Coordinates of C-alpha atoms in Angstrom, one line a residue:
T4 CA 56.4 49.5 19.5
A5 CA 58.1 46.9 22.2
S6 CA 55.5 44.6 21.6
L7 CA 55.4 44.2 18.0
L8 CA 59.1 43.5 18.0
L9 CA 59.0 40.9 20.0
G10 CA 58.1 38.6 16.9
C11 CA 60.6 40.3 14.8
A12 CA 64.2 39.1 14.9
A13 CA 66.3 41.7 12.4
C14 CA 69.8 40.0 11.3
G15 CA 70.4 36.6 10.7
E16 CA 70.9 34.4 8.2
H17 CA 67.7 34.7 6.3
G18 CA 67.8 38.3 7.3
G19 CA 64.7 37.9 9.9
T20 CA 61.9 36.1 11.2
V21 CA 58.4 37.3 11.8
D22 CA 55.6 34.9 13.4
A23 CA 52.6 37.4 13.0
P24 CA 49.1 36.0 15.0
A25 CA 46.2 35.0 13.1
P26 CA 43.7 38.0 12.5
D27 CA 40.9 37.6 15.3
I28 CA 37.7 35.5 14.3
E29 CA 34.7 37.2 15.5
F30 CA 31.7 35.5 13.8
G31 CA 28.3 36.5 14.9
P32 CA 25.0 35.0 14.5
E33 CA 25.2 32.8 10.7
L34 CA 22.5 34.6 9.2
D35 CA 21.3 34.2 5.5
S36 CA 22.2 37.0 3.8
L37 CA 21.6 35.8 0.2
P38 CA 18.2 37.2 -1.4
A39 CA 15.8 34.3 -2.2
L40 CA 14.8 32.9 -5.6
P41 CA 11.4 33.7 -6.5
P42 CA 9.5 30.4 -6.6
G43 CA 8.4 28.5 -9.1
T44 CA 6.1 25.7 -10.4
I45 CA 6.8 21.6 -10.1
I46 CA 3.8 20.0 -12.0
A47 CA 1.6 17.3 -10.5
P48 CA -0.8 15.7 -12.7
I49 CA -3.8 13.9 -11.0
S50 CA -5.7 11.2 -13.2
L51 CA -9.4 10.7 -12.7
D52 CA -9.1 7.0 -13.5
R53 CA -11.1 6.2 -16.3
A54 CA -12.4 2.9 -15.0
A55 CA -13.7 4.4 -11.6
A56 CA -15.4 7.0 -13.3
L57 CA -16.5 4.7 -16.1
A58 CA -18.0 2.0 -13.5
A59 CA -19.9 5.1 -11.9
F60 CA -21.7 5.6 -15.2
E61 CA -22.2 1.6 -15.7
R62 CA -23.9 1.7 -12.2
T63 CA -26.0 4.6 -12.6
V64 CA -27.1 4.7 -15.7
P65 CA -29.5 2.1 -16.1
T66 CA -29.2 -0.6 -18.2
R67 CA -33.0 -1.6 -19.0
L68 CA -35.4 0.8 -19.2
G69 CA -39.4 0.0 -19.6
D70 CA -41.3 -3.5 -19.6
I71 CA -42.5 -4.7 -23.4
D72 CA -45.4 -6.7 -21.4
Q73 CA -46.4 -3.4 -19.4
R74 CA -49.0 -1.1 -21.2
Q75 CA -49.0 2.3 -20.6
Q76 CA -51.9 5.1 -21.8
I77 CA -51.0 7.5 -24.1
P78 CA -51.9 10.6 -23.1
G79 CA -54.8 12.1 -24.3
S80 CA -56.0 8.7 -25.9
K81 CA -58.1 6.2 -23.7
R82 CA -58.2 3.6 -26.5
T83 CA -54.3 3.8 -27.1
S84 CA -51.4 2.2 -25.6
Y85 CA -47.9 1.1 -25.9
A86 CA -45.4 -0.6 -24.0
F87 CA -41.8 -0.6 -25.0
E88 CA -38.8 -2.0 -23.6
L89 CA -35.0 -0.3 -24.1
A90 CA -31.6 -2.7 -23.2
R91 CA -28.0 -0.3 -22.9
E92 CA -24.9 -2.1 -24.1
P93 CA -21.9 -0.9 -21.9
F94 CA -20.1 2.6 -22.9
A95 CA -17.3 3.0 -24.8
I96 CA -15.3 6.4 -23.4
G97 CA -13.8 8.5 -25.3
F98 CA -12.3 12.5 -25.0
A99 CA -12.7 15.5 -26.3
G100 CA -10.0 17.9 -25.3
D101 CA -10.7 18.5 -20.9
T102 CA -14.1 16.5 -21.7
V103 CA -14.9 12.5 -21.1
I104 CA -17.3 11.3 -24.1
L105 CA -19.5 7.9 -23.1
V106 CA -21.3 6.5 -26.0
A107 CA -23.2 3.1 -25.9
V108 CA -25.7 1.7 -28.1
V109 CA -29.4 1.2 -27.2
H110 CA -31.7 -1.2 -28.4
Y111 CA -35.2 -0.7 -28.3
K112 CA -38.3 -2.4 -29.1
G113 CA -42.3 -1.4 -28.4
R114 CA -45.8 -2.5 -29.2
A115 CA -49.3 -0.3 -29.7
W116 CA -52.6 -1.3 -29.2
Y117 CA -55.7 0.7 -30.2
D118 CA -59.0 -0.7 -28.6
P119 CA -61.6 0.6 -31.2
P120 CA -65.3 1.5 -30.6
I121 CA -66.3 -1.8 -32.7
G122 CA -64.2 -4.8 -33.2
P123 CA -61.4 -6.5 -31.7
E124 CA -58.6 -4.7 -30.5
L125 CA -55.5 -3.9 -32.9
H126 CA -52.0 -4.0 -32.1
E127 CA -48.7 -3.8 -33.6
E128 CA -44.9 -4.1 -32.5
C129 CA -41.5 -3.6 -33.5
G130 CA -38.1 -4.6 -32.3
T131 CA -39.7 -8.1 -31.2
G132 CA -38.0 -10.3 -33.9
D133 CA -34.4 -10.9 -35.3
E134 CA -33.8 -7.5 -35.7
V135 CA -33.8 -4.7 -32.5
P136 CA -33.9 -1.0 -33.4
R137 CA -31.1 0.8 -32.3
A138 CA -30.2 4.3 -30.9
R139 CA -26.9 6.3 -30.2
L140 CA -26.8 7.0 -26.6
V141 CA -24.3 10.1 -25.9
L142 CA -23.2 11.6 -22.5
R143 CA -20.8 14.2 -21.9
A144 CA -18.8 14.9 -18.6
L145 CA -16.8 17.9 -17.8
P146 CA -14.6 17.1 -14.4
R147 CA -13.3 20.0 -12.3
L148 CA -11.3 20.2 -8.9
S149 CA -12.7 22.4 -6.8
K150 CA -10.8 24.7 -4.5
D151 CA -11.9 22.3 -1.1
W152 CA -10.2 19.5 -3.5
K153 CA -13.4 18.1 -4.1
I154 CA -13.8 16.6 -7.7
R155 CA -16.9 17.7 -9.5
V156 CA -18.6 16.4 -12.6
R157 CA -20.8 18.4 -14.8
T158 CA -22.4 15.9 -16.9
R159 CA -25.2 16.3 -20.0
L160 CA -27.0 14.1 -22.2
M161 CA -25.8 15.0 -25.6
E162 CA -27.7 12.5 -27.8
I163 CA -30.3 9.6 -27.6
D164 CA -31.6 9.1 -31.1
A165 CA -31.9 6.6 -33.7
A166 CA -28.6 4.7 -34.7
T167 CA -29.4 5.4 -38.7
P168 CA -32.4 7.1 -40.6
T169 CA -33.1 3.7 -41.7
E170 CA -35.9 1.6 -41.7
R171 CA -34.2 -0.9 -39.6
D172 CA -33.6 1.7 -36.7
Q173 CA -37.3 3.0 -36.6
C174 CA -40.2 1.9 -34.7
E175 CA -43.0 3.0 -36.0
V176 CA -47.2 2.1 -35.9
S177 CA -48.6 2.4 -39.2
F178 CA -52.2 1.9 -38.4
L179 CA -51.7 4.4 -35.7
H180 CA -48.9 6.9 -37.3
L181 CA -47.7 6.6 -34.1
D182 CA -43.5 6.8 -33.7
L183 CA -43.0 4.6 -31.0
T184 CA -39.0 5.4 -31.5
K185 CA -39.4 9.2 -30.9
K186 CA -41.7 8.2 -28.1
V187 CA -39.6 6.0 -26.6
L188 CA -36.1 7.7 -27.0
G189 CA -38.0 10.5 -25.3
I190 CA -38.8 8.8 -22.2
A191 CA -35.5 7.5 -22.1
R192 CA -34.3 11.0 -22.3
Q193 CA -36.3 12.0 -19.4
A194 CA -35.1 9.0 -17.1
I195 CA -31.5 9.3 -18.2
E196 CA -31.5 13.1 -17.0
K197 CA -33.1 12.6 -14.0
I198 CA -30.3 10.0 -12.8
L199 CA -27.5 12.2 -13.6
P200 CA -26.9 14.1 -10.8
D201 CA -27.0 10.7 -8.8
V202 CA -23.4 10.4 -11.6
E203 CA -21.9 13.5 -10.3
R204 CA -22.6 12.7 -6.7
K205 CA -21.1 9.3 -6.8
I206 CA -17.6 10.6 -8.4
A207 CA -17.6 13.6 -6.1
R208 CA -17.3 10.8 -3.4
V209 CA -13.2 10.0 -4.6
D210 CA -11.1 11.6 -2.0
V211 CA -8.8 13.3 -3.6
Q212 CA -7.5 16.1 -0.8
T213 CA -6.6 13.0 1.9
P214 CA -3.9 11.6 -0.1
L215 CA -2.7 14.9 -1.6
A216 CA -2.5 16.2 1.9
K217 CA 0.2 13.1 3.0
L218 CA 1.8 13.7 -0.4
W219 CA 2.1 17.9 0.6
S220 CA 3.1 16.9 4.0
D221 CA 5.9 14.7 2.4
L222 CA 6.9 17.4 -0.1
Q223 CA 8.4 19.6 3.0
N224 CA 10.3 16.9 4.1
P225 CA 14.1 17.5 3.6
I226 CA 15.0 15.4 1.2
R227 CA 18.7 13.5 1.6
L228 CA 20.8 13.4 -1.7
Q229 CA 23.8 12.3 0.0
D230 CA 25.9 13.0 3.3
S231 CA 25.2 16.1 4.4
L232 CA 23.4 17.3 1.2
W233 CA 19.8 18.0 1.2
L234 CA 16.9 18.6 -1.4
L235 CA 14.3 21.3 -0.1
L236 CA 11.3 21.4 -2.3
V237 CA 9.7 24.3 0.3
P238 CA 6.2 24.1 -1.6
S239 CA 3.7 27.1 -0.7
A240 CA 0.8 26.9 -2.8
V241 CA -1.1 24.9 -5.3
H242 CA -3.0 25.8 -8.2
L243 CA -5.1 24.0 -11.2
G244 CA -2.9 23.8 -14.9
S245 CA -4.5 22.5 -17.9
V246 CA -7.0 19.4 -17.8
H247 CA -6.8 17.2 -20.7
G248 CA -7.8 13.5 -21.8
E249 CA -5.4 10.9 -22.2
S250 CA -5.7 7.2 -23.5
D251 CA -7.5 5.8 -20.0
A252 CA -7.8 8.9 -17.9
I253 CA -8.6 12.4 -17.6
I254 CA -5.3 14.6 -16.3
A255 CA -5.7 17.6 -14.5
E256 CA -2.2 19.4 -13.9
I257 CA -2.0 20.5 -10.6
G258 CA 0.8 23.1 -10.5
I259 CA 2.9 23.3 -6.9
T260 CA 4.7 26.6 -6.0
A261 CA 7.6 25.8 -4.8
S262 CA 10.9 27.3 -4.0
P263 CA 13.3 24.3 -3.8
R264 CA 17.4 24.6 -2.9
I265 CA 20.0 22.3 -2.2
V266 CA 21.8 22.8 1.2
T267 CA 24.7 21.1 2.5
G268 CA 24.9 20.4 6.5
S269 CA 22.8 18.6 9.0
R270 CA 19.4 18.0 8.5
P271 CA 17.2 21.3 8.4
I272 CA 14.6 21.5 10.3
L273 CA 11.3 23.1 8.7
V274 CA 8.0 23.7 9.9
S275 CA 5.1 22.3 8.0
V276 CA 2.4 24.1 6.9
P277 CA -1.4 22.0 5.8
L278 CA -2.3 21.9 2.2
P279 CA -3.9 25.5 1.1
P280 CA -6.9 25.8 -1.0
L281 CA -6.5 24.7 -4.7
G282 CA -5.6 28.3 -6.1
A283 CA -7.3 29.8 -10.0
V284 CA -5.6 28.1 -13.2
R285 CA -2.2 29.1 -14.2
T286 CA 0.1 27.6 -16.8
D287 CA 4.1 28.5 -15.5
P288 CA 5.8 25.3 -15.5
G289 CA 9.6 25.6 -14.4
F290 CA 11.8 26.8 -11.0
A291 CA 14.7 28.5 -10.2
I292 CA 16.9 26.4 -7.8
L293 CA 19.3 27.2 -5.3
I294 CA 22.6 25.0 -5.1
E295 CA 25.3 25.1 -2.9
G296 CA 28.7 23.5 -2.1
A297 CA 30.6 23.3 1.3
F298 CA 34.0 24.2 0.4
S299 CA 36.1 23.7 3.9
Y300 CA 38.6 25.9 4.6
S301 CA 41.3 22.8 5.4
V302 CA 40.7 21.6 1.6
M303 CA 41.2 25.0 0.3
S304 CA 44.4 25.1 2.3
S305 CA 45.7 21.9 1.1
Q306 CA 44.9 22.9 -2.6
L307 CA 47.1 26.2 -2.1
T308 CA 49.5 24.7 -0.8
K309 CA 50.1 21.7 -3.3
R310 CA 50.1 24.4 -5.7
L311 CA 52.0 27.4 -4.4
A312 CA 54.3 25.5 -2.1
G313 CA 58.1 26.5 -3.3
R314 CA 57.1 29.4 -5.6
S315 CA 59.3 32.2 -5.3
V316 CA 58.2 35.7 -5.1
K317 CA 61.3 39.0 -5.6
A318 CA 60.6 42.3 -3.8
G319 CA 63.0 45.0 -3.3
G320 CA 64.8 43.8 -0.4
G321 CA 64.9 40.2 -1.0
T322 CA 63.2 36.9 -1.9
L323 CA 60.0 35.3 -0.4
K324 CA 59.8 31.5 -1.3
V325 CA 56.0 29.9 -0.1
K326 CA 56.4 26.8 2.3
H327 CA 52.1 26.8 3.2
L328 CA 49.1 28.7 3.2
T329 CA 46.1 28.7 5.5
V330 CA 43.2 29.6 4.9
L331 CA 40.5 30.6 8.1
G332 CA 37.2 32.0 8.0
V333 CA 37.0 35.2 10.3
G334 CA 33.6 36.7 10.3
A335 CA 32.0 39.6 8.3
G336 CA 32.2 37.8 5.1
R337 CA 35.9 38.0 5.4
L338 CA 38.7 35.5 4.9
A339 CA 42.2 35.5 6.4
L340 CA 45.1 33.8 4.3
G341 CA 48.4 33.1 6.5
L342 CA 51.4 32.5 4.5
D343 CA 54.5 30.7 6.1
F344 CA 57.4 31.5 4.3
E345 CA 61.5 31.3 3.8
G346 CA 64.3 32.9 2.1
S347 CA 65.4 35.8 2.4
A348 CA 63.6 36.1 5.8
R349 CA 61.1 33.4 7.3
G350 CA 57.8 33.2 9.0
R351 CA 54.1 33.7 8.7
V352 CA 52.2 36.8 7.9
W353 CA 48.5 36.9 7.3
F354 CA 46.5 38.8 4.7
L355 CA 42.4 39.3 4.8
G356 CA 40.0 40.1 1.9
T357 CA 36.7 39.0 0.4
P358 CA 36.3 36.3 -1.7
S359 CA 34.3 36.2 -4.5
Y360 CA 33.7 33.0 -6.9
D361 CA 34.1 33.4 -11.2
P362 CA 31.8 31.5 -13.3
V363 CA 33.8 31.4 -16.1
S364 CA 36.8 29.9 -14.7
G365 CA 35.0 28.2 -11.9
L366 CA 37.7 29.8 -9.0
V367 CA 36.9 31.5 -5.7
S368 CA 39.7 33.9 -5.5
V369 CA 40.5 37.0 -3.0
P370 CA 40.8 39.9 -5.1
D371 CA 41.2 42.4 -2.5
L372 CA 43.4 40.9 -0.6
D373 CA 45.9 42.8 2.0
F374 CA 48.0 42.3 4.7
D375 CA 46.4 42.0 8.0
T376 CA 46.9 45.4 10.6
R377 CA 48.8 43.2 13.0
S378 CA 50.9 41.3 10.7
A379 CA 51.9 45.0 8.7
G380 CA 52.5 46.1 11.7
M381 CA 55.3 43.5 13.0
L382 CA 56.9 43.9 9.5
V383 CA 59.6 46.8 10.6
Q384 CA 62.9 47.3 10.0
G385 CA 64.9 44.7 8.0
L386 CA 61.2 43.4 7.0
A387 CA 59.3 46.0 5.9
W388 CA 60.3 44.7 2.2
L389 CA 57.9 42.1 2.9
K390 CA 55.4 45.0 2.5
A391 CA 56.3 45.6 -1.1
N392 CA 53.2 45.4 -3.6
A393 CA 55.0 42.3 -5.6
I394 CA 53.8 39.7 -2.4
R395 CA 50.2 41.2 -2.4
E396 CA 49.7 40.9 -5.9
F397 CA 50.9 37.6 -6.2
L398 CA 48.8 36.1 -3.7
R399 CA 46.1 38.2 -5.2
S400 CA 46.8 36.3 -8.5
Q401 CA 47.7 33.1 -7.3
A402 CA 45.9 32.2 -4.1
K403 CA 42.9 30.7 -6.3
V404 CA 41.1 27.5 -5.7
P405 CA 38.7 25.6 -8.3
A406 CA 35.0 26.1 -6.9
G407 CA 33.5 25.0 -10.5
A408 CA 33.8 21.5 -10.3
L409 CA 32.3 21.4 -6.7
L410 CA 29.3 22.9 -8.1
G411 CA 29.1 20.5 -10.8
H412 CA 29.3 17.9 -8.7
V413 CA 26.1 19.1 -6.8
Q414 CA 24.5 20.1 -9.9
T415 CA 24.9 16.2 -11.2
V416 CA 24.3 14.8 -8.3
A417 CA 21.1 16.9 -7.8
T418 CA 20.0 15.8 -11.4
K419 CA 20.4 12.2 -10.7
Q420 CA 18.7 12.4 -7.3
M421 CA 15.6 14.5 -7.9
N422 CA 14.7 11.3 -10.2
R423 CA 13.4 9.3 -7.3
E424 CA 10.5 7.9 -6.1
L425 CA 9.5 10.1 -3.0
A426 CA 7.0 7.9 -1.7
P427 CA 4.8 4.9 -2.6
G428 CA 3.0 5.9 -5.7
V429 CA 4.7 9.7 -6.1
Q430 CA 7.7 9.9 -8.5
L431 CA 9.6 12.7 -8.6
N432 CA 11.4 13.6 -12.3
A433 CA 13.3 17.4 -12.9
T434 CA 16.0 18.4 -15.0
I435 CA 18.2 20.9 -13.5
E436 CA 20.3 23.3 -16.5
Q437 CA 23.1 25.5 -16.1
A438 CA 24.0 27.2 -12.8
E439 CA 24.8 30.4 -12.5
P440 CA 26.4 32.3 -9.4
A441 CA 24.4 33.4 -6.3
G442 CA 27.1 34.5 -3.9
I443 CA 29.5 33.1 -1.3
L444 CA 28.7 32.7 2.5
V445 CA 31.7 32.4 4.5
R446 CA 31.1 30.4 7.8
S447 CA 33.0 29.1 10.4
N448 CA 33.8 26.0 9.0
G449 CA 34.3 26.8 5.7
L450 CA 32.9 28.5 2.3
I451 CA 29.2 28.0 1.4
I452 CA 29.5 28.4 -2.6
R453 CA 25.9 29.2 -4.6
A454 CA 24.7 29.3 -8.1
R455 CA 21.3 29.7 -9.2
A456 CA 20.0 26.9 -11.8
T457 CA 16.8 26.6 -13.5
G458 CA 15.2 23.4 -14.2
T459 CA 11.8 21.5 -14.9
G460 CA 10.1 19.1 -12.3
R461 CA 6.9 16.7 -12.7
L462 CA 5.1 14.7 -9.9
T463 CA 4.0 11.4 -11.2
L464 CA 1.2 10.4 -8.9
G465 CA 0.5 6.6 -8.9
R466 CA -3.2 5.5 -8.8
E467 CA -2.4 3.8 -5.5
I468 CA -2.5 7.0 -3.7
F469 CA -5.8 6.9 -4.6
E470 CA -7.1 3.4 -4.5
K471 CA -8.5 3.9 -0.6
K472 CA -12.0 5.6 -1.1
T473 CA -13.2 4.9 -4.9
A474 CA -16.2 6.2 -6.7
D475 CA -18.5 3.5 -5.6
H476 CA -17.7 4.1 -1.5

C-alpha cells in the first residue's frame, strides 16, 4: 500500500496528482496468427507463335512431289505407265477453336503412256499447258502442353481433293479411262501422311520449360511496391486452362495457383520451389489477396492527442481535462493507452484493451478499454473518483483513429503497382476490388491492419521469352 501511495499526493490546488507507470511490455515471438486465405489463380496465356508453327509446316511438308518426266509403272499393267508432278503454294493458316487449320492450293499435272501390242506408243497428258489442275490441301494441327512442359501437336491430313469438280481441275486420260486426279492425289496423301510425324517432332522442340522455369522463379521474388511495402505472389501450382485460337497464335491459358499478399516491413525472405508439373485443366480465374498496412504507435498517439487534447470529462469528484494520449503495444494482442490529464487532478494513468477495426467507419478503436491494474491501484483516497465509468466510457467512445484511408492507400498503391513489368517480356495486369477486414496484429512497433480483397490477375508473356529456341532448331 505504501508503494502505491508514492505516486499520489492527495490535497493541493488540483486535488491531487498521480503518475502511474506504463504496463509491462511482454512480446513473445511475433507469430502470424491470422488464417491464410485460400489460394486463387493468376492467368498466364502462353502463345504458340503462328509464324514458328507455320515455318515448321512449310519446311517439312514438301512444296514439290513427283517428276513429270519420270515414268512409273501402274501396278498390274506392264503396258501402262504414268508420271506426275505436284507443286504446293504456301500455307494459309486459320483457327477453329483450339485447332490450327492449314490450307494450301496444290497444282498438279500428269502424263500417261500405253504401249499397245501392235503399233506406236500412245500417250496423253494434262496440266502441262496454261491451265494447271488445282487441288485443295487441308491439314489440322491440335497443339497441347504435356505435364513435363513439352508442346505436343497432333496433326492430321483432313483433305487433299480437286479444288472443284469441274473439268478445269480434273486430270483424266480418256483413252485409258485412267483418272490421274485420284491417282496423283492418292500418292500425295500417302507422302504427306508419312512426313507429318516429323512436323510434330520439330514443333515439340520449342523450349517452353526453360523460360517458364525462369518466370516461375521470378514470381517467387518479393516485388517492391514502395518503401517497406511488398507484393508477394506466392505461387504454388500450375494448371492448364482453356486453349483457343487468336488472329496470330494459339493461346494456352496457364493458371498459376497463387496466394498473393501485400505486406509491410523489411524485404521478406521466401524459400524458392522449382516449377511443378503442369496440372489438369481447370477454369477458375481470380484470387483473394491479403492487404496490410502498418500503423505506427507514434502516429496513433499524435492523431489522438490532436483530436482530444483540451476535451473535458466530468466525473463524480471533479473534471478531467485531456492533455496528451500515448499508445503502446504491450503484447498478447493488447494495446496500452496512456492518458495525461489536468483539471481537478493532474497526472497520468494507463488503460488496456484489444484493438478492433470497423470497416464501415474505417476506425480503429479499443471497445473493451479499461484501467490497467497498477493505475487503478494508485487511484486511492482523493483520486478514487477518476475510476468513474465516465472517463472509461469517454475513452472507449472517443479514442479512435482512422485507418480506412491507410488501407485504401495500400489498395490504391497495390492496384497501380501490380500493373507492371515483372521481367523482360512479362507484364502483370491486375485489378483489386473493395476490401473487407481480416484482422489486426499488435506488434511491438505498431499495428498491422489487414483486409481481404478479391481481384483478377493476368500475366502477358511476350514472345521474346521463348525466342532462344525455335521450331527449326
